[in-house]
CSV table of N, CA and C in Angstrom, one decimal:
chain,number,residue,atom,x,y,z
A,7,MET,N,-6.0,-0.7,15.4
A,7,MET,CA,-6.0,-1.1,14.0
A,7,MET,C,-6.3,0.1,13.2
A,8,ALA,N,-5.6,0.4,12.1
A,8,ALA,CA,-5.8,1.5,11.2
A,8,ALA,C,-6.4,0.9,9.9
A,9,ARG,N,-7.6,1.4,9.6
A,9,ARG,CA,-8.3,1.0,8.4
A,9,ARG,C,-8.7,2.2,7.6
A,10,ARG,N,-8.4,2.3,6.3
A,10,ARG,CA,-8.7,3.4,5.5
A,10,ARG,C,-9.1,2.9,4.1
A,11,HIS,N,-10.0,3.6,3.4
A,11,HIS,CA,-10.4,3.2,2.1
A,11,HIS,C,-10.3,4.4,1.1
A,12,ARG,N,-10.3,4.1,-0.2
A,12,ARG,CA,-10.3,5.1,-1.2
A,12,ARG,C,-10.9,4.5,-2.5
A,13,LEU,N,-11.7,5.3,-3.1
A,13,LEU,CA,-12.2,4.9,-4.4
A,13,LEU,C,-11.2,5.4,-5.5
A,14,ILE,N,-10.7,4.4,-6.3
A,14,ILE,CA,-9.8,4.7,-7.3
A,14,ILE,C,-10.5,4.5,-8.6
A,15,ARG,N,-10.4,5.5,-9.5
A,15,ARG,CA,-11.3,5.5,-10.7
A,15,ARG,C,-10.7,4.7,-11.9
A,16,VAL,N,-10.4,3.5,-11.6
A,16,VAL,CA,-10.0,2.5,-12.6
A,16,VAL,C,-10.6,1.2,-12.1
A,17,SER,N,-10.4,0.2,-12.9
A,17,SER,CA,-10.9,-1.2,-12.6
A,17,SER,C,-10.0,-1.8,-11.5
A,18,PRO,N,-10.6,-2.8,-10.8
A,18,PRO,CA,-9.7,-3.5,-9.8
A,18,PRO,C,-8.5,-4.2,-10.5
A,19,SER,N,-8.7,-4.6,-11.7
A,19,SER,CA,-7.5,-5.3,-12.4
A,19,SER,C,-6.4,-4.3,-12.6
A,20,ALA,N,-6.7,-3.0,-12.9
A,20,ALA,CA,-5.7,-2.0,-13.1
A,20,ALA,C,-5.0,-1.7,-11.8
A,21,VAL,N,-5.7,-1.7,-10.7
A,21,VAL,CA,-5.1,-1.5,-9.4
A,21,VAL,C,-4.2,-2.6,-9.1
A,22,TRP,N,-4.7,-3.8,-9.4
A,22,TRP,CA,-3.9,-5.1,-9.1
A,22,TRP,C,-2.6,-5.1,-9.9
A,23,ASP,N,-2.6,-4.6,-11.1
A,23,ASP,CA,-1.4,-4.5,-11.9
A,23,ASP,C,-0.3,-3.7,-11.2
A,24,VAL,N,-0.6,-2.7,-10.5
A,24,VAL,CA,0.4,-1.9,-9.8
A,24,VAL,C,0.8,-2.6,-8.5
A,25,LEU,N,-0.1,-3.2,-7.8
A,25,LEU,CA,0.2,-3.9,-6.6
A,25,LEU,C,1.1,-5.2,-6.9
A,26,ALA,N,0.8,-5.8,-8.0
A,26,ALA,CA,1.5,-7.0,-8.4
A,26,ALA,C,3.0,-6.8,-8.9
A,27,ASP,N,3.4,-5.5,-9.0
A,27,ASP,CA,4.7,-5.2,-9.5
A,27,ASP,C,5.6,-4.8,-8.4
A,28,GLY,N,6.4,-5.7,-7.9
A,28,GLY,CA,7.3,-5.5,-6.7
A,28,GLY,C,8.2,-4.3,-6.9
A,29,HIS,N,8.6,-4.0,-8.2
A,29,HIS,CA,9.5,-2.9,-8.4
A,29,HIS,C,8.8,-1.5,-8.2
A,30,ARG,N,7.5,-1.5,-8.2
A,30,ARG,CA,6.7,-0.3,-8.0
A,30,ARG,C,6.3,0.0,-6.6
A,31,TYR,N,6.5,-0.9,-5.7
A,31,TYR,CA,6.2,-0.8,-4.3
A,31,TYR,C,6.6,0.5,-3.7
A,32,ALA,N,7.8,0.9,-4.0
A,32,ALA,CA,8.4,2.2,-3.4
A,32,ALA,C,7.6,3.4,-4.0
A,33,GLU,N,7.0,3.3,-5.1
A,33,GLU,CA,6.3,4.4,-5.7
A,33,GLU,C,5.0,4.8,-5.0
A,34,TRP,N,4.4,3.8,-4.3
A,34,TRP,CA,3.1,4.1,-3.6
A,34,TRP,C,3.2,3.9,-2.1
A,35,VAL,N,4.2,3.2,-1.5
A,35,VAL,CA,4.3,3.0,-0.1
A,35,VAL,C,5.1,4.1,0.5
A,36,VAL,N,4.4,4.8,1.4
A,36,VAL,CA,5.0,6.0,2.1
A,36,VAL,C,6.2,5.5,3.0
A,37,GLY,N,7.3,6.2,2.8
A,37,GLY,CA,8.5,6.0,3.6
A,37,GLY,C,9.5,5.1,3.0
A,38,THR,N,9.1,4.5,1.8
A,38,THR,CA,10.0,3.6,1.1
A,38,THR,C,10.7,4.3,-0.1
A,39,ALA,N,12.0,4.2,-0.1
A,39,ALA,CA,12.8,4.9,-1.1
A,39,ALA,C,13.1,4.1,-2.4
A,40,ARG,N,13.1,2.7,-2.2
A,40,ARG,CA,13.5,1.8,-3.3
A,40,ARG,C,13.0,0.5,-2.9
A,41,SER,N,12.6,-0.3,-3.9
A,41,SER,CA,12.2,-1.7,-3.7
A,41,SER,C,12.6,-2.6,-4.8
A,42,GLU,N,12.8,-3.9,-4.5
A,42,GLU,CA,13.1,-4.9,-5.5
A,42,GLU,C,12.7,-6.3,-5.0
A,43,PRO,N,12.1,-7.1,-5.8
A,43,PRO,CA,11.8,-8.5,-5.4
A,43,PRO,C,13.1,-9.2,-5.1
A,44,VAL,N,13.1,-10.0,-4.0
A,44,VAL,CA,14.3,-10.8,-3.7
A,44,VAL,C,14.1,-12.3,-3.6
A,45,ARG,N,12.9,-12.7,-3.5
A,45,ARG,CA,12.7,-14.2,-3.6
A,45,ARG,C,11.2,-14.5,-3.9
A,46,GLY,N,11.0,-15.6,-4.5
A,46,GLY,CA,9.7,-16.0,-4.9
A,46,GLY,C,9.2,-15.1,-6.1
A,47,HIS,N,7.9,-15.3,-6.4
A,47,HIS,CA,7.3,-14.6,-7.5
A,47,HIS,C,6.3,-13.6,-7.0
A,48,TRP,N,6.7,-12.4,-6.8
A,48,TRP,CA,5.8,-11.4,-6.2
A,48,TRP,C,4.5,-11.2,-7.1
A,49,PRO,N,3.3,-11.2,-6.5
A,49,PRO,CA,3.0,-11.2,-5.1
A,49,PRO,C,2.4,-12.5,-4.6
A,50,HIS,N,3.0,-13.6,-5.0
A,50,HIS,CA,2.5,-15.0,-4.6
A,50,HIS,C,3.0,-15.2,-3.1
A,51,LYS,N,2.3,-16.1,-2.4
A,51,LYS,CA,2.6,-16.4,-1.0
A,51,LYS,C,4.1,-16.7,-0.8
A,52,ASP,N,4.6,-16.1,0.2
A,52,ASP,CA,6.0,-16.2,0.7
A,52,ASP,C,7.0,-15.5,-0.2
A,53,ALA,N,6.6,-14.9,-1.2
A,53,ALA,CA,7.5,-14.0,-2.0
A,53,ALA,C,7.9,-12.8,-1.2
A,54,ALA,N,9.0,-12.2,-1.4
A,54,ALA,CA,9.5,-11.1,-0.6
A,54,ALA,C,10.1,-10.0,-1.5
A,55,ILE,N,10.0,-8.8,-1.0
A,55,ILE,CA,10.7,-7.7,-1.7
A,55,ILE,C,11.6,-7.0,-0.6
A,56,ARG,N,12.7,-6.5,-1.0
A,56,ARG,CA,13.5,-5.7,-0.1
A,56,ARG,C,13.2,-4.3,-0.4
A,57,PHE,N,13.1,-3.5,0.7
A,57,PHE,CA,12.9,-2.1,0.5
A,57,PHE,C,13.8,-1.3,1.3
A,58,GLN,N,14.0,-0.1,0.9
A,58,GLN,CA,15.0,0.8,1.6
A,58,GLN,C,14.3,2.0,2.1
A,59,VAL,N,14.6,2.4,3.4
A,59,VAL,CA,14.1,3.6,4.0
A,59,VAL,C,15.3,4.5,4.3
A,60,ARG,N,15.1,5.7,3.9
A,60,ARG,CA,16.2,6.7,4.1
A,60,ARG,C,15.9,7.7,5.2
A,61,LEU,N,16.7,7.7,6.2
A,61,LEU,CA,16.6,8.7,7.3
A,61,LEU,C,17.9,9.5,7.3
A,62,GLY,N,17.8,10.7,6.6
A,62,GLY,CA,19.0,11.5,6.4
A,62,GLY,C,20.1,10.7,5.7
A,63,PRO,N,21.3,10.6,6.3
A,63,PRO,CA,22.3,9.9,5.6
A,63,PRO,C,22.2,8.3,5.8
A,64,LEU,N,21.3,7.9,6.7
A,64,LEU,CA,21.2,6.5,7.0
A,64,LEU,C,20.3,5.8,5.9
A,65,ARG,N,20.7,4.6,5.5
A,65,ARG,CA,19.9,3.8,4.6
A,65,ARG,C,19.6,2.5,5.3
A,66,LEU,N,18.3,2.3,5.6
A,66,LEU,CA,17.9,1.0,6.3
A,66,LEU,C,17.2,0.1,5.3
A,67,GLU,N,17.6,-1.1,5.2
A,67,GLU,CA,17.0,-2.1,4.3
A,67,GLU,C,16.2,-3.1,5.1
A,68,ASN,N,15.0,-3.3,4.7
A,68,ASN,CA,14.1,-4.2,5.3
A,68,ASN,C,13.4,-5.0,4.3
A,69,GLU,N,12.4,-5.8,4.7
A,69,GLU,CA,11.8,-6.8,3.8
A,69,GLU,C,10.3,-6.8,4.1
A,70,THR,N,9.5,-7.1,3.0
A,70,THR,CA,8.1,-7.3,3.1
A,70,THR,C,7.8,-8.7,2.5
A,71,VAL,N,7.0,-9.5,3.2
A,71,VAL,CA,6.7,-10.9,2.7
A,71,VAL,C,5.2,-11.0,2.5
A,72,VAL,N,4.9,-11.6,1.4
A,72,VAL,CA,3.5,-11.9,1.1
A,72,VAL,C,3.0,-13.1,2.0
A,73,ARG,N,2.0,-12.9,2.8
A,73,ARG,CA,1.5,-13.9,3.7
A,73,ARG,C,0.2,-14.5,3.1
A,74,HIS,N,-0.5,-13.8,2.3
A,74,HIS,CA,-1.8,-14.3,1.7
A,74,HIS,C,-2.0,-13.5,0.4
A,75,CYS,N,-2.4,-14.2,-0.7
A,75,CYS,CA,-2.6,-13.5,-1.9
A,75,CYS,C,-3.8,-14.2,-2.6
A,76,GLU,N,-4.8,-13.4,-2.9
A,76,GLU,CA,-5.9,-13.8,-3.7
A,76,GLU,C,-5.9,-12.9,-4.9
A,77,GLU,N,-5.3,-13.4,-6.0
A,77,GLU,CA,-5.0,-12.5,-7.2
A,77,GLU,C,-6.2,-11.7,-7.6
A,78,GLY,N,-5.9,-10.4,-7.7
A,78,GLY,CA,-6.9,-9.4,-8.1
A,78,GLY,C,-7.9,-9.0,-7.0
A,79,VAL,N,-7.8,-9.6,-5.8
A,79,VAL,CA,-8.8,-9.3,-4.8
A,79,VAL,C,-8.2,-8.8,-3.5
A,80,GLU,N,-7.1,-9.6,-3.0
A,80,GLU,CA,-6.6,-9.3,-1.7
A,80,GLU,C,-5.1,-9.6,-1.6
A,81,LEU,N,-4.4,-8.8,-0.9
A,81,LEU,CA,-2.9,-9.0,-0.7
A,81,LEU,C,-2.7,-8.7,0.7
A,82,GLU,N,-2.1,-9.7,1.5
A,82,GLU,CA,-1.8,-9.5,2.9
A,82,GLU,C,-0.3,-9.6,3.0
A,83,LEU,N,0.3,-8.6,3.6
A,83,LEU,CA,1.8,-8.5,3.7
A,83,LEU,C,2.2,-8.4,5.1
A,84,GLU,N,3.4,-8.9,5.4
A,84,GLU,CA,4.1,-8.7,6.7
A,84,GLU,C,5.3,-7.9,6.4
A,85,ALA,N,5.3,-6.6,6.9
A,85,ALA,CA,6.4,-5.7,6.7
A,85,ALA,C,7.3,-5.8,7.9
A,86,HIS,N,8.6,-6.0,7.7
A,86,HIS,CA,9.6,-6.1,8.7
A,86,HIS,C,10.3,-4.8,8.8
A,87,ALA,N,10.4,-4.2,10.0
A,87,ALA,CA,11.0,-2.9,10.2
A,87,ALA,C,12.0,-2.9,11.2
A,88,GLY,N,12.9,-3.9,11.2
A,88,GLY,CA,14.1,-3.9,12.1
A,88,GLY,C,13.6,-3.9,13.6
A,89,VAL,N,14.2,-3.0,14.4
A,89,VAL,CA,13.9,-3.0,15.8
A,89,VAL,C,12.4,-2.6,16.1
A,90,LEU,N,11.8,-1.9,15.1
A,90,LEU,CA,10.4,-1.6,15.3
A,90,LEU,C,9.4,-2.8,15.2
A,91,GLY,N,9.9,-3.9,14.7
A,91,GLY,CA,9.1,-5.1,14.6
A,91,GLY,C,8.5,-5.3,13.3
A,92,THR,N,7.3,-6.0,13.3
A,92,THR,CA,6.6,-6.3,12.1
A,92,THR,C,5.2,-5.8,12.1
A,93,ALA,N,4.6,-5.6,11.0
A,93,ALA,CA,3.2,-5.2,10.9
A,93,ALA,C,2.5,-6.0,9.8
A,94,ARG,N,1.2,-6.2,10.0
A,94,ARG,CA,0.4,-6.8,9.0
A,94,ARG,C,-0.3,-5.7,8.2
A,95,ILE,N,-0.2,-5.8,6.9
A,95,ILE,CA,-0.9,-4.8,6.0
A,95,ILE,C,-1.7,-5.6,5.0
A,96,ALA,N,-3.0,-5.4,5.1
A,96,ALA,CA,-3.9,-6.1,4.1
A,96,ALA,C,-4.5,-5.0,3.2
A,97,VAL,N,-4.4,-5.3,1.9
A,97,VAL,CA,-5.0,-4.5,0.9
A,97,VAL,C,-6.1,-5.3,0.1
A,98,GLU,N,-7.3,-4.8,0.2
A,98,GLU,CA,-8.4,-5.4,-0.4
A,98,GLU,C,-9.0,-4.6,-1.6
A,99,LEU,N,-9.3,-5.2,-2.7
A,99,LEU,CA,-9.8,-4.5,-3.8
A,99,LEU,C,-11.3,-5.0,-4.1
A,100,ARG,N,-12.2,-4.0,-4.1
A,100,ARG,CA,-13.6,-4.4,-4.4
A,100,ARG,C,-14.1,-3.6,-5.6
A,101,PRO,N,-14.7,-4.3,-6.5
A,101,PRO,CA,-15.3,-3.6,-7.6
A,101,PRO,C,-16.4,-2.6,-7.1
A,102,TRP,N,-16.4,-1.4,-7.6
A,102,TRP,CA,-17.4,-0.4,-7.2
A,102,TRP,C,-17.9,0.3,-8.4
A,103,GLY,N,-18.9,-0.3,-9.0
A,103,GLY,CA,-19.3,0.2,-10.3
A,103,GLY,C,-18.2,-0.2,-11.3
A,104,GLU,N,-17.7,0.8,-12.1
A,104,GLU,CA,-16.6,0.6,-13.0
A,104,GLU,C,-15.3,0.9,-12.3
A,105,HIS,N,-15.3,1.2,-11.1
A,105,HIS,CA,-14.1,1.7,-10.3
A,105,HIS,C,-13.7,0.6,-9.3
A,106,CYS,N,-12.7,1.0,-8.5
A,106,CYS,CA,-12.2,0.0,-7.5
A,106,CYS,C,-12.2,0.7,-6.1
A,107,LEU,N,-12.8,0.1,-5.1
A,107,LEU,CA,-12.7,0.5,-3.8
A,107,LEU,C,-11.5,-0.2,-3.1
A,108,VAL,N,-10.5,0.5,-2.7
A,108,VAL,CA,-9.3,-0.1,-2.1
A,108,VAL,C,-9.4,0.1,-0.6
A,109,ILE,N,-9.3,-0.9,0.2
A,109,ILE,CA,-9.4,-0.9,1.6
A,109,ILE,C,-8.0,-1.4,2.2
A,110,VAL,N,-7.4,-0.6,3.0
A,110,VAL,CA,-6.1,-0.9,3.6
A,110,VAL,C,-6.4,-1.1,5.1
A,111,ASP,N,-5.9,-2.2,5.7
A,111,ASP,CA,-6.0,-2.4,7.1
A,111,ASP,C,-4.6,-2.8,7.6
A,112,GLU,N,-4.1,-2.1,8.6
A,112,GLU,CA,-2.7,-2.3,9.1
A,112,GLU,C,-2.7,-2.3,10.6
A,113,HIS,N,-1.9,-3.2,11.1
A,113,HIS,CA,-1.7,-3.2,12.6
A,113,HIS,C,-0.4,-3.9,12.9
A,114,PRO,N,0.3,-3.4,13.9
A,114,PRO,CA,1.6,-4.0,14.3
A,114,PRO,C,1.4,-5.4,14.9
A,115,LEU,N,2.4,-6.3,14.6
A,115,LEU,CA,2.3,-7.7,15.1
A,115,LEU,C,3.3,-7.9,16.2
A,116,GLN,N,4.6,-7.6,16.0
A,116,GLN,CA,5.6,-8.0,16.9
A,116,GLN,C,6.6,-6.8,17.1
A,117,GLY,N,7.4,-6.9,18.1
A,117,GLY,CA,8.4,-5.9,18.4
A,117,GLY,C,7.9,-4.6,19.1
A,118,ALA,N,8.7,-3.6,19.0
A,118,ALA,CA,8.4,-2.3,19.7
A,118,ALA,C,7.0,-1.8,19.2
A,119,GLY,N,6.8,-1.9,17.9
A,119,GLY,CA,5.5,-1.4,17.3
A,119,GLY,C,4.3,-2.0,18.0
A,120,GLY,N,4.4,-3.3,18.2
A,120,GLY,CA,3.3,-4.1,18.9
A,120,GLY,C,3.1,-3.7,20.3
A,121,ARG,N,4.3,-3.5,21.0
A,121,ARG,CA,4.2,-3.2,22.4
A,121,ARG,C,3.8,-1.8,22.7
A,122,LEU,N,4.1,-0.9,21.8
A,122,LEU,CA,3.8,0.6,21.9
A,122,LEU,C,2.5,1.0,21.2
A,123,HIS,N,1.8,0.0,20.6
A,123,HIS,CA,0.6,0.3,19.8
A,123,HIS,C,-0.4,1.0,20.7
A,124,ASN,N,-1.0,2.1,20.2
A,124,ASN,CA,-2.1,2.8,20.9
A,124,ASN,C,-2.9,3.6,19.9
A,125,VAL,N,-3.8,4.4,20.4
A,125,VAL,CA,-4.7,5.2,19.5
A,125,VAL,C,-3.9,6.3,18.7
A,126,GLY,N,-2.9,6.9,19.4
A,126,GLY,CA,-2.0,7.9,18.7
A,126,GLY,C,-1.3,7.3,17.6
A,127,PHE,N,-0.7,6.1,17.8
A,127,PHE,CA,0.0,5.4,16.8
A,127,PHE,C,-0.9,5.1,15.6
A,128,ASP,N,-2.2,4.7,15.9
A,128,ASP,CA,-3.1,4.5,14.8
A,128,ASP,C,-3.4,5.7,14.0
A,129,ALA,N,-3.4,6.9,14.7
A,129,ALA,CA,-3.7,8.1,14.0
A,129,ALA,C,-2.6,8.4,13.0
A,130,LEU,N,-1.3,8.1,13.4
A,130,LEU,CA,-0.2,8.3,12.5
A,130,LEU,C,-0.3,7.4,11.3
A,131,ILE,N,-0.7,6.2,11.5
A,131,ILE,CA,-0.9,5.2,10.4
A,131,ILE,C,-2.0,5.7,9.5
A,132,GLN,N,-3.0,6.3,10.0
A,132,GLN,CA,-4.1,6.8,9.2
A,132,GLN,C,-3.6,7.9,8.2
A,133,LEU,N,-2.7,8.8,8.7
A,133,LEU,CA,-2.1,9.8,7.9
A,133,LEU,C,-1.3,9.2,6.8
A,134,ARG,N,-0.5,8.2,7.2
A,134,ARG,CA,0.4,7.5,6.2
A,134,ARG,C,-0.5,6.9,5.1
A,135,HIS,N,-1.6,6.2,5.5
A,135,HIS,CA,-2.5,5.5,4.6
A,135,HIS,C,-3.1,6.5,3.6
A,136,ARG,N,-3.5,7.7,4.1
A,136,ARG,CA,-4.1,8.7,3.3
A,136,ARG,C,-3.2,9.1,2.1
A,137,THR,N,-1.9,9.3,2.5
A,137,THR,CA,-0.9,9.6,1.4
A,137,THR,C,-0.7,8.4,0.5
A,138,MET,N,-0.5,7.2,1.1
A,138,MET,CA,-0.3,6.0,0.4
A,138,MET,C,-1.4,5.8,-0.6
A,139,LEU,N,-2.6,5.9,-0.2
A,139,LEU,CA,-3.7,5.6,-1.1
A,139,LEU,C,-3.8,6.7,-2.2
A,140,ALA,N,-3.5,7.9,-1.9
A,140,ALA,CA,-3.4,9.0,-2.9
A,140,ALA,C,-2.4,8.7,-3.9
A,141,ARG,N,-1.2,8.2,-3.5
A,141,ARG,CA,-0.1,7.8,-4.4
A,141,ARG,C,-0.6,6.7,-5.3
A,142,LEU,N,-1.2,5.7,-4.7
A,142,LEU,CA,-1.7,4.5,-5.5
A,142,LEU,C,-2.7,5.0,-6.5
A,143,ALA,N,-3.6,5.8,-6.1
A,143,ALA,CA,-4.6,6.3,-7.1
A,143,ALA,C,-4.0,7.1,-8.2
A,144,ARG,N,-3.0,7.9,-7.9
A,144,ARG,CA,-2.3,8.7,-8.9
A,144,ARG,C,-1.6,7.8,-9.9
A,145,LEU,N,-0.9,6.8,-9.4
A,145,LEU,CA,-0.3,5.8,-10.3
A,145,LEU,C,-1.3,5.1,-11.2
A,146,CYS,N,-2.3,4.6,-10.6
A,146,CYS,CA,-3.3,3.8,-11.4
A,146,CYS,C,-4.1,4.7,-12.4
A,147,GLU,N,-4.5,5.8,-11.9
A,147,GLU,CA,-5.3,6.7,-12.8
A,147,GLU,C,-4.5,7.3,-13.9
A,148,SER,N,-3.2,7.5,-13.6
A,148,SER,CA,-2.4,8.1,-14.7
A,148,SER,C,-2.2,7.2,-15.8
A,149,ARG,N,-2.3,5.9,-15.6
A,149,ARG,CA,-2.1,4.8,-16.6
A,149,ARG,C,-3.4,4.6,-17.3
A,150,ALA,N,-4.6,5.1,-16.8
A,150,ALA,CA,-5.9,4.8,-17.4
A,150,ALA,C,-6.0,5.6,-18.8
A,151,PRO,N,-6.7,5.0,-19.7
A,151,PRO,CA,-6.9,5.6,-21.1
A,151,PRO,C,-7.5,7.0,-21.0
A,152,ASP,N,-8.3,7.3,-20.0
A,152,ASP,CA,-8.9,8.6,-20.0
A,152,ASP,C,-8.3,9.5,-18.9
A,153,ALA,N,-7.0,9.3,-18.6
A,153,ALA,CA,-6.3,10.0,-17.5
A,153,ALA,C,-6.4,11.5,-17.6
A,154,PRO,N,-6.4,12.2,-18.7
A,154,PRO,CA,-6.5,13.6,-18.7
A,154,PRO,C,-7.8,14.1,-18.1
A,155,HIS,N,-8.9,13.3,-18.3
A,155,HIS,CA,-10.2,13.7,-17.7
A,155,HIS,C,-10.1,13.6,-16.2
A,156,LEU,N,-9.4,12.6,-15.7
A,156,LEU,CA,-9.3,12.4,-14.2
A,156,LEU,C,-8.6,13.6,-13.5
A,157,ALA,N,-7.7,14.2,-14.2
A,157,ALA,CA,-7.0,15.3,-13.5
A,157,ALA,C,-8.0,16.5,-13.2
A,158,SER,N,-9.2,16.5,-13.8
A,158,SER,CA,-10.1,17.6,-13.5
A,158,SER,C,-11.0,17.2,-12.3
A,159,VAL,N,-11.0,16.0,-11.8
A,159,VAL,CA,-11.8,15.6,-10.7
A,159,VAL,C,-11.5,16.4,-9.4
A,160,PRO,N,-12.4,17.1,-8.8
A,160,PRO,CA,-12.1,17.9,-7.6
A,160,PRO,C,-11.7,17.0,-6.4
A,161,SER,N,-10.9,17.6,-5.6
A,161,SER,CA,-10.4,16.8,-4.4
A,161,SER,C,-11.1,17.2,-3.2
A,162,ALA,N,-11.4,16.2,-2.3
A,162,ALA,CA,-12.0,16.5,-1.0
A,162,ALA,C,-10.9,17.0,0.0
A,163,VAL,N,-9.7,16.8,-0.3
A,163,VAL,CA,-8.6,17.2,0.5
A,163,VAL,C,-7.6,18.1,-0.3
A,164,PRO,N,-7.3,19.3,0.1
A,164,PRO,CA,-6.4,20.1,-0.7
A,164,PRO,C,-5.1,19.4,-0.9
A,165,GLY,N,-4.6,19.4,-2.2
A,165,GLY,CA,-3.3,18.8,-2.5
A,165,GLY,C,-3.3,17.4,-2.8
A,166,VAL,N,-4.5,16.8,-2.7
A,166,VAL,CA,-4.6,15.3,-3.1
A,166,VAL,C,-5.6,15.2,-4.2
A,167,GLU,N,-5.2,14.6,-5.3
A,167,GLU,CA,-6.0,14.5,-6.5
A,167,GLU,C,-7.1,13.4,-6.3
A,168,GLY,N,-8.2,13.5,-6.9
A,168,GLY,CA,-9.3,12.5,-6.9
A,168,GLY,C,-10.2,12.7,-5.7
A,169,ALA,N,-11.2,11.9,-5.7
A,169,ALA,CA,-12.2,12.0,-4.5
A,169,ALA,C,-12.4,10.6,-4.0
A,170,GLY,N,-13.1,10.5,-3.0
A,170,GLY,CA,-13.6,9.1,-2.5
A,170,GLY,C,-12.7,8.5,-1.4
A,171,HIS,N,-11.8,9.3,-0.8
A,171,HIS,CA,-11.1,8.7,0.3
A,171,HIS,C,-11.7,9.1,1.6
A,172,ALA,N,-11.5,8.3,2.6
A,172,ALA,CA,-12.0,8.6,3.9
A,172,ALA,C,-10.9,8.7,4.9
């Protein structure tokens, strides 16, 4: 199981606004080139978005379904990845002072990903989450009223804006 967190310097409601926009999914989810809601009302239970993954000239389309939603607090998704199977991705938002602690927990459920799951696979997911949370932070913080101030926050990791990720 891969679990990672990051402090995002906006309120939980500001982070939720980005998560609740199915059209913005591709902007923060690593490996996704395009996304669009296809059924239901994202991010309500059983709503789905279609996303595209580009591998060179190939364009693979898959789907992510909302399995649980507690508005403003938690979003649990099941991502379908064709022959690789499915994965559970939970995103939890916790108020942290005036900011938001975002916790992502992901593990494979079915298919090849579930059968081949091991510590090495979790390490790759951790790297993906680090980038994904950095993108989410950048999206949320750039929309904040004091965004120019946030650009000056030093990074704990070269090339990644903001602090507070693990």
